[in-house]
Amino acid sequence: MRPSRVAVVGGGISGLAAAHRLRHLLGPDAEITVVERADRLGGKLRTAEVGGRAYDVGAEAFLHRRPEAAELVAELGLADRLVHPTGAPSTIHAAGRTRPIPAHTLMGVPASVEAVRQVLSDEGVRRVAAEPGLPPIRLDGADVAVGALLAERFGPEVGDRLVGPLLGGVYAGRADSLGLRATMPQLATALDSGVGSLVAAAATTMPAPPQPRAARPPVFGTLSDGLESLVHRLAEVAGVRTRLGLPVRALLRREHGWRLEIGTPAAPEALDVDGVVLAVPAPSARKLLADVVPAASRRYAEVELASMAVVALALPPGTALPERSGVLLAEGERGPDGVPYTAKAFTFSSRKWAHLAGEPVLVRGSVGRHGEEHLLQRDDEDLVAAVRRDLALLAGVTAAPVDAVVTRWGGGLPQYGVGHLDLVRAVEDAVAEAPGLAVAGATLHGVGIPACVATADAAAARVAAHVLGRVR
């Protein structure tokens, strides 16, 4: 029996997790090749040296309450590097004031009027209190834009001051264009079950209060030496062949498998395999599927993308930071001088993570929501200056950095618009008709690391089942 041959297109967390699972499923003799157009593995997991310290300038953490990432960390023998936030509170800056993020909400949707009393105006509080008495919400299976539903039920403030900043932090998107079913599935499920109000639906999602003296489970986790170490360990354990700096120009079906045309037109290569996992952003998936699965390609073309940048600052030893983990900014906020803020969020990393305490002091500013590409067109020096101005106004931190690193993520965040779940279902159904082909990645069932790992596991299982059934 000849060894099976599989290609994974994309060397981010989804691609490497798929390669790792394929190794388990196909055994030690399988030839697994990861093709990545960039000159490095990791995708949105990137750990840079900032002020002489390892610091994540892409994804900085994963949701620990969802099991896929934490289980993968343990499976790879990295559990001793798993760390959790310190518990420093997080805040939102809205309507010119910085306040703690209310605890009793679902992504900012209030589960009670008391939860948001300190964040809203008197009129905003009145609207929240009155919402359960409005006519019941009936979605009848349809999707709806989050912002439109919030405005209809609460008026503008809940969306502007709470939900918008939180969704902007996750998706770099706007509540007006993000779909309820993909971004807040628990809320949609509660409404589908007959719960008639948003306040009541949010209340049904709230976890039971912890028992007295019981430790609260951590919400987030990361690795003490940076999340990029996760993908490198995946590649090492999976024993894959990596082809870096090579674009995949075409994907072709053959009688008994697939052919990838890789490299440049001047130096083309062909890679013939039994199965393929595509773990690439929507534009690349659209291009590669255009001829082989055109129905999936057309749906991928509907996915809009947001760009953003991370400005990592290493501040001098002794620089005082606020006693909180960071701050999210509501859209349209302006400083006392009337000039709009450039940043959408700050993470006070040396407060948020115990392993990043010490010297130098580390802070990261995030810039860019969907439709704000113009903010990213300034050069690195100007972007650093703008973020420093925001940091001074919001947190009183004026110290000049000893190091600054700007990392740009062009088109890095897929937007989960209205009808996204239907779009994904159509993609996966169409790809299922192509034997030995599967898709994975942040475009599908969630932008976080655990969701990406879940899509990778599913894609690997599908491809492995085909390969094991065909290769004799």
GROMACS .gro file of C-alpha atoms in nm:
model
  472
    1MET     CA    1   0.000   0.000   0.000
    2ARG     CA    2   0.149   0.334  -0.103
    3PRO     CA    3   0.156   0.621   0.148
    4SER     CA    4  -0.136   0.860   0.129
    5ARG     CA    5  -0.062   1.215   0.020
    6VAL     CA    6  -0.253   1.517   0.150
    7ALA     CA    7  -0.205   1.891   0.105
    8VAL     CA    8  -0.313   2.161   0.347
    9VAL     CA    9  -0.334   2.506   0.190
   10GLY     CA   10  -0.278   2.768   0.459
   11GLY     CA   11  -0.029   2.768   0.744
   12GLY     CA   12  -0.230   2.944   1.011
   13ILE     CA   13  -0.385   2.785   1.317
   14SER     CA   14  -0.662   2.621   1.110
   15GLY     CA   15  -0.422   2.469   0.860
   16LEU     CA   16  -0.171   2.344   1.116
   17ALA     CA   17  -0.443   2.202   1.341
   18ALA     CA   18  -0.584   2.018   1.038
   19ALA     CA   19  -0.238   1.882   0.953
   20HIS     CA   20  -0.193   1.767   1.311
   21ARG     CA   21  -0.527   1.585   1.310
   22LEU     CA   22  -0.454   1.433   0.969
   23ARG     CA   23  -0.133   1.286   1.108
   24HIS     CA   24  -0.329   1.113   1.383
   25LEU     CA   25  -0.588   0.983   1.141
   26LEU     CA   26  -0.361   0.877   0.855
   27GLY     CA   27  -0.064   0.748   1.050
   28PRO     CA   28   0.311   0.810   1.039
   29ASP     CA   29   0.364   0.717   0.674
   30ALA     CA   30   0.127   0.974   0.524
   31GLU     CA   31   0.288   1.257   0.330
   32ILE     CA   32   0.134   1.581   0.457
   33THR     CA   33   0.241   1.905   0.289
   34VAL     CA   34   0.146   2.250   0.417
   35VAL     CA   35   0.164   2.519   0.149
   36GLU     CA   36   0.169   2.879   0.273
   37ARG     CA   37   0.208   3.186   0.054
   38ALA     CA   38   0.372   3.389   0.334
   39ASP     CA   39   0.730   3.330   0.440
   40ARG     CA   40   0.623   3.217   0.788
   41LEU     CA   41   0.375   2.989   0.960
   42GLY     CA   42   0.117   3.118   1.203
   43GLY     CA   43  -0.128   3.332   1.011
   44LYS     CA   44  -0.296   3.563   1.265
   45LEU     CA   45  -0.091   3.407   1.545
   46ARG     CA   46   0.226   3.613   1.546
   47THR     CA   47   0.464   3.666   1.834
   48ALA     CA   48   0.711   3.951   1.787
   49GLU     CA   49   0.999   4.079   1.996
   50VAL     CA   50   0.890   4.409   2.148
   51GLY     CA   51   1.128   4.575   2.389
   52GLY     CA   52   1.320   4.249   2.411
   53ARG     CA   53   1.015   4.046   2.514
   54ALA     CA   54   0.796   3.795   2.332
   55TYR     CA   55   0.465   3.970   2.268
   56ASP     CA   56   0.163   3.867   2.063
   57VAL     CA   57   0.080   4.118   1.790
   58GLY     CA   58  -0.205   3.916   1.636
   59ALA     CA   59  -0.447   3.708   1.840
   60GLU     CA   60  -0.350   3.744   2.205
   61ALA     CA   61  -0.571   3.483   2.374
   62PHE     CA   62  -0.835   3.217   2.323
   63LEU     CA   63  -1.168   3.147   2.490
   64HIS     CA   64  -1.086   2.891   2.757
   65ARG     CA   65  -1.446   2.799   2.829
   66ARG     CA   66  -1.476   2.653   2.481
   67PRO     CA   67  -1.266   2.333   2.498
   68GLU     CA   68  -1.099   2.287   2.158
   69ALA     CA   69  -0.797   2.514   2.205
   70ALA     CA   70  -0.729   2.420   2.568
   71GLU     CA   71  -0.752   2.051   2.481
   72LEU     CA   72  -0.513   2.098   2.190
   73VAL     CA   73  -0.266   2.280   2.415
   74ALA     CA   74  -0.274   1.987   2.657
   75GLU     CA   75  -0.247   1.732   2.376
   76LEU     CA   76   0.068   1.903   2.250
   77GLY     CA   77   0.232   1.899   2.593
   78LEU     CA   78   0.207   2.276   2.639
   79ALA     CA   79  -0.018   2.278   2.947
   80ASP     CA   80   0.266   2.406   3.165
   81ARG     CA   81   0.277   2.723   2.952
   82LEU     CA   82  -0.098   2.791   2.975
   83VAL     CA   83  -0.172   3.113   3.166
   84HIS     CA   84  -0.487   3.312   3.242
   85PRO     CA   85  -0.567   3.682   3.295
   86THR     CA   86  -0.503   3.841   3.631
   87GLY     CA   87  -0.863   3.943   3.687
   88ALA     CA   88  -0.803   4.314   3.635
   89PRO     CA   89  -1.136   4.462   3.520
   90SER     CA   90  -1.204   4.569   3.164
   91THR     CA   91  -1.371   4.895   3.066
   92ILE     CA   92  -1.558   5.075   2.789
   93HIS     CA   93  -1.515   5.439   2.693
   94ALA     CA   94  -1.847   5.575   2.566
   95ALA     CA   95  -2.024   5.911   2.579
   96GLY     CA   96  -1.697   6.065   2.697
   97ARG     CA   97  -1.661   5.846   3.007
   98THR     CA   98  -1.471   5.528   3.092
   99ARG     CA   99  -1.672   5.273   3.293
  100PRO     CA  100  -1.640   4.904   3.383
  101ILE     CA  101  -1.800   4.667   3.134
  102PRO     CA  102  -2.129   4.559   3.295
  103ALA     CA  103  -2.114   4.201   3.415
  104HIS     CA  104  -2.476   4.091   3.371
  105THR     CA  105  -2.490   4.123   2.991
  106LEU     CA  106  -2.447   3.904   2.684
  107MET     CA  107  -2.198   4.085   2.461
  108GLY     CA  108  -2.346   4.405   2.598
  109VAL     CA  109  -2.713   4.304   2.568
  110PRO     CA  110  -2.851   4.366   2.920
  111ALA     CA  111  -3.001   4.081   3.118
  112SER     CA  112  -3.149   4.334   3.361
  113VAL     CA  113  -3.190   4.708   3.376
  114GLU     CA  114  -2.966   4.728   3.683
  115ALA     CA  115  -2.675   4.582   3.485
  116VAL     CA  116  -2.652   4.887   3.260
  117ARG     CA  117  -2.782   5.168   3.480
  118GLN     CA  118  -2.434   5.319   3.525
  119VAL     CA  119  -2.356   5.314   3.152
  120LEU     CA  120  -2.672   5.460   2.998
  121SER     CA  121  -2.852   5.791   3.022
  122ASP     CA  122  -3.182   5.816   3.207
  123GLU     CA  123  -3.361   5.779   2.874
  124GLY     CA  124  -3.149   5.477   2.785
  125VAL     CA  125  -3.231   5.313   3.118
  126ARG     CA  126  -3.600   5.385   3.063
  127ARG     CA  127  -3.587   5.215   2.721
  128VAL     CA  128  -3.421   4.904   2.865
  129ALA     CA  129  -3.674   4.886   3.149
  130ALA     CA  130  -3.961   4.914   2.901
  131GLU     CA  131  -3.827   4.660   2.650
  132PRO     CA  132  -3.984   4.345   2.805
  133GLY     CA  133  -4.325   4.510   2.768
  134LEU     CA  134  -4.291   4.564   2.394
  135PRO     CA  135  -4.464   4.326   2.150
  136PRO     CA  136  -4.279   3.991   2.146
  137ILE     CA  137  -3.993   3.945   1.900
  138ARG     CA  138  -4.073   3.689   1.630
  139LEU     CA  139  -3.782   3.600   1.406
  140ASP     CA  140  -3.960   3.304   1.243
  141GLY     CA  141  -3.624   3.152   1.155
  142ALA     CA  142  -3.493   3.465   0.983
  143ASP     CA  143  -3.168   3.644   1.060
  144VAL     CA  144  -3.149   4.015   1.141
  145ALA     CA  145  -2.877   4.276   1.180
  146VAL     CA  146  -2.778   4.314   1.544
  147GLY     CA  147  -2.779   4.694   1.529
  148ALA     CA  148  -3.127   4.716   1.379
  149LEU     CA  149  -3.277   4.486   1.642
  150LEU     CA  150  -3.108   4.675   1.927
  151ALA     CA  151  -3.222   5.013   1.796
  152GLU     CA  152  -3.580   4.891   1.757
  153ARG     CA  153  -3.598   4.751   2.110
  154PHE     CA  154  -3.367   4.980   2.311
  155GLY     CA  155  -3.304   5.292   2.108
  156PRO     CA  156  -2.946   5.386   2.015
  157GLU     CA  157  -2.752   5.369   2.340
  158VAL     CA  158  -2.719   4.995   2.408
  159GLY     CA  159  -2.581   4.939   2.059
  160ASP     CA  160  -2.356   5.245   2.058
  161ARG     CA  161  -2.219   5.223   2.411
  162LEU     CA  162  -2.206   4.849   2.480
  163VAL     CA  163  -2.270   4.599   2.201
  164GLY     CA  164  -2.093   4.795   1.928
  165PRO     CA  165  -1.758   4.823   2.109
  166LEU     CA  166  -1.767   4.457   2.215
  167LEU     CA  167  -1.850   4.328   1.866
  168GLY     CA  168  -1.592   4.566   1.723
  169GLY     CA  169  -1.331   4.409   1.948
  170VAL     CA  170  -1.412   4.057   1.826
  171TYR     CA  171  -1.495   4.110   1.458
  172ALA     CA  172  -1.360   4.458   1.382
  173GLY     CA  173  -1.714   4.507   1.255
  174ARG     CA  174  -2.019   4.720   1.317
  175ALA     CA  175  -2.339   4.608   1.485
  176ASP     CA  176  -2.543   4.751   1.198
  177SER     CA  177  -2.397   4.500   0.952
  178LEU     CA  178  -2.329   4.193   1.168
  179GLY     CA  179  -2.591   3.918   1.181
  180LEU     CA  180  -2.752   3.808   1.506
  181ARG     CA  181  -2.742   3.432   1.441
  182ALA     CA  182  -2.370   3.411   1.374
  183THR     CA  183  -2.246   3.658   1.636
  184MET     CA  184  -2.494   3.593   1.920
  185PRO     CA  185  -2.627   3.241   1.865
  186GLN     CA  186  -2.739   3.198   2.227
  187LEU     CA  187  -2.960   3.504   2.199
  188ALA     CA  188  -3.109   3.385   1.869
  189THR     CA  189  -3.178   3.042   2.017
  190ALA     CA  190  -3.359   3.194   2.314
  191LEU     CA  191  -3.571   3.410   2.084
  192ASP     CA  192  -3.650   3.109   1.863
  193SER     CA  193  -3.770   2.920   2.171
  194GLY     CA  194  -4.038   3.177   2.233
  195VAL     CA  195  -3.867   3.418   2.472
  196GLY     CA  196  -4.015   3.745   2.354
  197SER     CA  197  -3.775   4.014   2.472
  198LEU     CA  198  -3.403   4.080   2.444
  199VAL     CA  199  -3.366   4.137   2.817
  200ALA     CA  200  -3.530   3.803   2.895
  201ALA     CA  201  -3.332   3.626   2.621
  202ALA     CA  202  -3.004   3.760   2.759
  203ALA     CA  203  -3.106   3.653   3.110
  204THR     CA  204  -3.154   3.293   2.994
  205THR     CA  205  -2.787   3.282   2.883
  206MET     CA  206  -2.644   3.396   3.214
  207PRO     CA  207  -2.449   3.125   3.400
  208ALA     CA  208  -2.559   3.021   3.744
  209PRO     CA  209  -2.381   3.216   4.019
  210PRO     CA  210  -2.080   3.031   4.161
  211GLN     CA  211  -2.107   2.849   4.488
  212PRO     CA  212  -1.968   3.032   4.790
  213ARG     CA  213  -1.589   3.016   4.799
  214ALA     CA  214  -1.584   2.831   4.466
  215ALA     CA  215  -1.318   2.945   4.223
  216ARG     CA  216  -1.449   3.098   3.902
  217PRO     CA  217  -1.326   2.915   3.593
  218PRO     CA  218  -1.100   3.125   3.371
  219VAL     CA  219  -1.260   3.280   3.064
  220PHE     CA  220  -0.946   3.325   2.854
  221GLY     CA  221  -0.609   3.160   2.818
  222THR     CA  222  -0.284   3.214   2.632
  223LEU     CA  223   0.069   3.072   2.624
  224SER     CA  224   0.342   3.234   2.827
  225ASP     CA  225   0.590   3.228   2.538
  226GLY     CA  226   0.339   3.358   2.284
  227LEU     CA  227   0.068   3.196   2.076
  228GLU     CA  228   0.290   3.153   1.772
  229SER     CA  229   0.460   2.872   1.963
  230LEU     CA  230   0.134   2.677   1.929
  231VAL     CA  231   0.155   2.656   1.549
  232HIS     CA  232   0.524   2.572   1.554
  233ARG     CA  233   0.459   2.286   1.796
  234LEU     CA  234   0.173   2.168   1.573
  235ALA     CA  235   0.403   2.160   1.270
  236GLU     CA  236   0.672   1.979   1.468
  237VAL     CA  237   0.444   1.714   1.614
  238ALA     CA  238   0.260   1.658   1.285
  239GLY     CA  239   0.587   1.604   1.100
  240VAL     CA  240   0.466   1.798   0.799
  241ARG     CA  241   0.656   1.919   0.497
  242THR     CA  242   0.619   2.296   0.473
  243ARG     CA  243   0.640   2.496   0.152
  244LEU     CA  244   0.663   2.864   0.246
  245GLY     CA  245   0.650   3.168   0.023
  246LEU     CA  246   0.460   2.980  -0.248
  247PRO     CA  247   0.114   3.085  -0.364
  248VAL     CA  248  -0.128   2.817  -0.480
  249ARG     CA  249  -0.234   2.942  -0.823
  250ALA     CA  250  -0.486   2.672  -0.910
  251LEU     CA  251  -0.666   2.368  -0.771
  252LEU     CA  252  -0.755   2.099  -1.026
  253ARG     CA  253  -0.955   1.778  -0.998
  254ARG     CA  254  -0.792   1.468  -1.136
  255GLU     CA  255  -0.936   1.123  -1.193
  256HIS     CA  256  -0.801   0.990  -0.864
  257GLY     CA  257  -0.722   1.298  -0.660
  258TRP     CA  258  -0.622   1.661  -0.680
  259ARG     CA  259  -0.345   1.872  -0.830
  260LEU     CA  260  -0.219   2.198  -0.684
  261GLU     CA  261  -0.036   2.436  -0.912
  262ILE     CA  262   0.199   2.628  -0.689
  263GLY     CA  263   0.475   2.885  -0.729
  264THR     CA  264   0.501   3.161  -0.985
  265PRO     CA  265   0.424   3.145  -1.357
  266ALA     CA  266   0.798   3.169  -1.418
  267ALA     CA  267   0.873   2.876  -1.185
  268PRO     CA  268   0.557   2.661  -1.168
  269GLU     CA  269   0.529   2.341  -0.969
  270ALA     CA  270   0.261   2.073  -0.949
  271LEU     CA  271   0.170   1.885  -0.633
  272ASP     CA  272  -0.048   1.576  -0.681
  273VAL     CA  273  -0.233   1.453  -0.372
  274ASP     CA  274  -0.522   1.235  -0.262
  275GLY     CA  275  -0.694   1.500  -0.054
  276VAL     CA  276  -0.686   1.874   0.016
  277VAL     CA  277  -0.783   2.093   0.311
  278LEU     CA  278  -0.830   2.459   0.220
  279ALA     CA  279  -0.763   2.668   0.531
  280VAL     CA  280  -0.736   3.010   0.371
  281PRO     CA  281  -0.924   3.342   0.386
  282ALA     CA  282  -1.239   3.387   0.180
  283PRO     CA  283  -1.077   3.563  -0.120
  284SER     CA  284  -0.824   3.282  -0.166
  285ALA     CA  285  -1.091   3.014  -0.120
  286ARG     CA  286  -1.310   3.189  -0.377
  287LYS     CA  287  -1.030   3.188  -0.632
  288LEU     CA  288  -0.922   2.827  -0.578
  289LEU     CA  289  -1.278   2.690  -0.585
  290ALA     CA  290  -1.396   2.891  -0.885
  291ASP     CA  291  -1.359   2.604  -1.134
  292VAL     CA  292  -1.387   2.297  -0.911
  293VAL     CA  293  -1.674   2.398  -0.678
  294PRO     CA  294  -1.822   2.714  -0.831
  295ALA     CA  295  -2.123   2.722  -0.598
  296ALA     CA  296  -1.894   2.745  -0.295
  297SER     CA  297  -1.675   3.000  -0.470
  298ARG     CA  298  -1.974   3.229  -0.530
  299ARG     CA  299  -2.073   3.220  -0.164
  300TYR     CA  300  -1.718   3.288  -0.046
  301ALA     CA  301  -1.723   3.596  -0.271
  302GLU     CA  302  -2.006   3.736  -0.057
  303VAL     CA  303  -1.792   3.751   0.258
  304GLU     CA  304  -1.673   4.102   0.338
  305LEU     CA  305  -1.346   4.160   0.521
  306ALA     CA  306  -1.217   4.415   0.770
  307SER     CA  307  -0.859   4.532   0.806
  308MET     CA  308  -0.689   4.636   1.126
  309ALA     CA  309  -0.351   4.706   1.282
  310VAL     CA  310  -0.194   4.631   1.618
  311VAL     CA  311   0.039   4.895   1.760
  312ALA     CA  312   0.255   4.730   2.027
  313LEU     CA  313   0.431   4.967   2.268
  314ALA     CA  314   0.710   4.887   2.514
  315LEU     CA  315   0.710   5.165   2.773
  316PRO     CA  316   0.993   5.253   3.014
  317PRO     CA  317   1.024   5.064   3.342
  318GLY     CA  318   0.805   5.215   3.610
  319THR     CA  319   0.544   5.352   3.372
  320ALA     CA  320   0.215   5.351   3.562
  321LEU     CA  321  -0.084   5.190   3.391
  322PRO     CA  322  -0.448   5.207   3.501
  323GLU     CA  323  -0.560   4.928   3.734
  324ARG     CA  324  -0.757   4.757   3.459
  325SER     CA  325  -0.692   4.516   3.176
  326GLY     CA  326  -0.782   4.756   2.898
  327VAL     CA  327  -1.046   4.975   2.740
  328LEU     CA  328  -1.279   4.940   2.440
  329LEU     CA  329  -1.386   5.257   2.263
  330ALA     CA  330  -1.732   5.320   2.128
  331GLU     CA  331  -1.745   5.423   1.765
  332GLY     CA  332  -1.730   5.798   1.704
  333GLU     CA  333  -1.575   5.890   2.041
  334ARG     CA  334  -1.368   6.208   2.044
  335GLY     CA  335  -1.108   6.347   2.277
  336PRO     CA  336  -1.153   6.670   2.477
  337ASP     CA  337  -1.013   6.861   2.179
  338GLY     CA  338  -1.289   6.729   1.953
  339VAL     CA  339  -1.053   6.514   1.746
  340PRO     CA  340  -1.176   6.155   1.692
  341TYR     CA  341  -0.981   5.876   1.857
  342THR     CA  342  -0.783   5.657   1.619
  343ALA     CA  343  -0.771   5.343   1.835
  344LYS     CA  344  -1.074   5.119   1.889
  345ALA     CA  345  -0.921   4.944   2.193
  346PHE     CA  346  -0.623   4.928   2.424
  347THR     CA  347  -0.495   4.625   2.612
  348PHE     CA  348  -0.281   4.704   2.917
  349SER     CA  349  -0.098   4.376   2.882
  350SER     CA  350   0.130   4.419   3.182
  351ARG     CA  351  -0.186   4.448   3.395
  352LYS     CA  352  -0.389   4.183   3.215
  353TRP     CA  353  -0.127   3.906   3.215
  354ALA     CA  354   0.096   3.831   3.513
  355HIS     CA  355   0.369   3.686   3.289
  356LEU     CA  356   0.393   4.021   3.108
  357ALA     CA  357   0.438   4.226   3.424
  358GLY     CA  358   0.782   4.371   3.483
  359GLU     CA  359   1.006   4.559   3.244
  360PRO     CA  360   0.943   4.707   2.999
  361VAL     CA  361   0.572   4.783   3.042
  362LEU     CA  362   0.366   4.648   2.751
  363VAL     CA  363   0.055   4.802   2.593
  364ARG     CA  364  -0.115   4.730   2.261
  365GLY     CA  365  -0.352   4.954   2.073
  366SER     CA  366  -0.589   4.818   1.808
  367VAL     CA  367  -0.689   5.029   1.510
  368GLY     CA  368  -0.950   4.964   1.241
  369ARG     CA  369  -1.311   4.857   1.202
  370HIS     CA  370  -1.491   4.750   0.888
  371GLY     CA  371  -1.491   5.048   0.654
  372GLU     CA  372  -1.208   5.229   0.835
  373GLU     CA  373  -0.927   5.129   0.600
  374HIS     CA  374  -0.838   5.498   0.565
  375LEU     CA  375  -0.709   5.496   0.922
  376LEU     CA  376  -0.452   5.236   0.823
  377GLN     CA  377  -0.317   5.426   0.524
  378ARG     CA  378  -0.089   5.643   0.737
  379ASP     CA  379   0.268   5.525   0.784
  380ASP     CA  380   0.390   5.346   1.095
  381GLU     CA  381   0.533   5.659   1.257
  382ASP     CA  382   0.205   5.848   1.222
  383LEU     CA  383   0.004   5.550   1.345
  384VAL     CA  384   0.221   5.517   1.655
  385ALA     CA  385   0.186   5.891   1.723
  386ALA     CA  386  -0.194   5.874   1.690
  387VAL     CA  387  -0.219   5.576   1.925
  388ARG     CA  388   0.010   5.744   2.178
  389ARG     CA  389  -0.213   6.052   2.171
  390ASP     CA  390  -0.516   5.835   2.243
  391LEU     CA  391  -0.335   5.654   2.523
  392ALA     CA  392  -0.243   5.983   2.688
  393LEU     CA  393  -0.600   6.114   2.674
  394LEU     CA  394  -0.767   5.791   2.786
  395ALA     CA  395  -0.521   5.666   3.047
  396GLY     CA  396  -0.286   5.954   3.124
  397VAL     CA  397   0.012   5.755   2.992
  398THR     CA  398   0.254   5.993   2.821
  399ALA     CA  399   0.588   5.809   2.846
  400ALA     CA  400   0.776   5.775   2.519
  401PRO     CA  401   0.807   5.408   2.419
  402VAL     CA  402   1.145   5.239   2.417
  403ASP     CA  403   1.018   5.024   2.130
  404ALA     CA  404   0.714   5.020   1.904
  405VAL     CA  405   0.604   4.757   1.653
  406VAL     CA  406   0.318   4.807   1.405
  407THR     CA  407   0.160   4.494   1.259
  408ARG     CA  408  -0.100   4.534   0.985
  409TRP     CA  409  -0.367   4.275   0.917
  410GLY     CA  410  -0.504   4.365   0.577
  411GLY     CA  411  -0.838   4.194   0.517
  412GLY     CA  412  -0.772   3.983   0.821
  413LEU     CA  413  -1.117   3.961   0.977
  414PRO     CA  414  -1.421   3.812   0.800
  415GLN     CA  415  -1.751   3.988   0.865
  416TYR     CA  416  -2.035   3.768   0.984
  417GLY     CA  417  -2.318   3.948   0.811
  418VAL     CA  418  -2.691   3.878   0.807
  419GLY     CA  419  -2.746   3.527   0.670
  420HIS     CA  420  -2.390   3.414   0.743
  421LEU     CA  421  -2.498   3.074   0.871
  422ASP     CA  422  -2.687   3.009   0.547
  423LEU     CA  423  -2.381   3.113   0.350
  424VAL     CA  424  -2.158   2.873   0.541
  425ARG     CA  425  -2.408   2.590   0.505
  426ALA     CA  426  -2.414   2.645   0.129
  427VAL     CA  427  -2.032   2.642   0.113
  428GLU     CA  428  -2.001   2.322   0.313
  429ASP     CA  429  -2.280   2.146   0.123
  430ALA     CA  430  -2.121   2.232  -0.210
  431VAL     CA  431  -1.773   2.124  -0.099
  432ALA     CA  432  -1.916   1.797   0.035
  433GLU     CA  433  -1.989   1.700  -0.326
  434ALA     CA  434  -1.615   1.709  -0.406
  435PRO     CA  435  -1.451   1.387  -0.275
  436GLY     CA  436  -1.134   1.444  -0.078
  437LEU     CA  437  -1.181   1.821  -0.040
  438ALA     CA  438  -1.269   2.014   0.276
  439VAL     CA  439  -1.256   2.371   0.402
  440ALA     CA  440  -1.161   2.517   0.738
  441GLY     CA  441  -1.089   2.853   0.893
  442ALA     CA  442  -1.222   3.170   1.053
  443THR     CA  443  -1.468   3.239   0.772
  444LEU     CA  444  -1.690   2.950   0.879
  445HIS     CA  445  -1.806   2.900   1.238
  446GLY     CA  446  -1.622   3.158   1.446
  447VAL     CA  447  -1.318   3.383   1.433
  448GLY     CA  448  -1.160   3.264   1.758
  449ILE     CA  449  -0.892   2.998   1.794
  450PRO     CA  450  -1.122   2.728   1.940
  451ALA     CA  451  -1.368   2.768   1.652
  452CYS     CA  452  -1.084   2.749   1.399
  453VAL     CA  453  -0.955   2.431   1.561
  454ALA     CA  454  -1.304   2.281   1.545
  455THR     CA  455  -1.330   2.348   1.171
  456ALA     CA  456  -0.982   2.202   1.125
  457ASP     CA  457  -1.075   1.881   1.306
  458ALA     CA  458  -1.390   1.844   1.097
  459ALA     CA  459  -1.205   1.909   0.771
  460ALA     CA  460  -0.931   1.662   0.859
  461ALA     CA  461  -1.184   1.393   0.946
  462ARG     CA  462  -1.362   1.438   0.613
  463VAL     CA  463  -1.043   1.423   0.406
  464ALA     CA  464  -0.900   1.132   0.603
  465ALA     CA  465  -1.219   0.929   0.558
  466HIS     CA  466  -1.194   0.975   0.181
  467VAL     CA  467  -0.823   0.898   0.166
  468LEU     CA  468  -0.845   0.589   0.385
  469GLY     CA  469  -1.132   0.460   0.178
  470ARG     CA  470  -0.948   0.504  -0.150
  471VAL     CA  471  -0.582   0.437  -0.087
  472ARG     CA  472  -0.503   0.066  -0.081
   0.00000   0.00000   0.00000
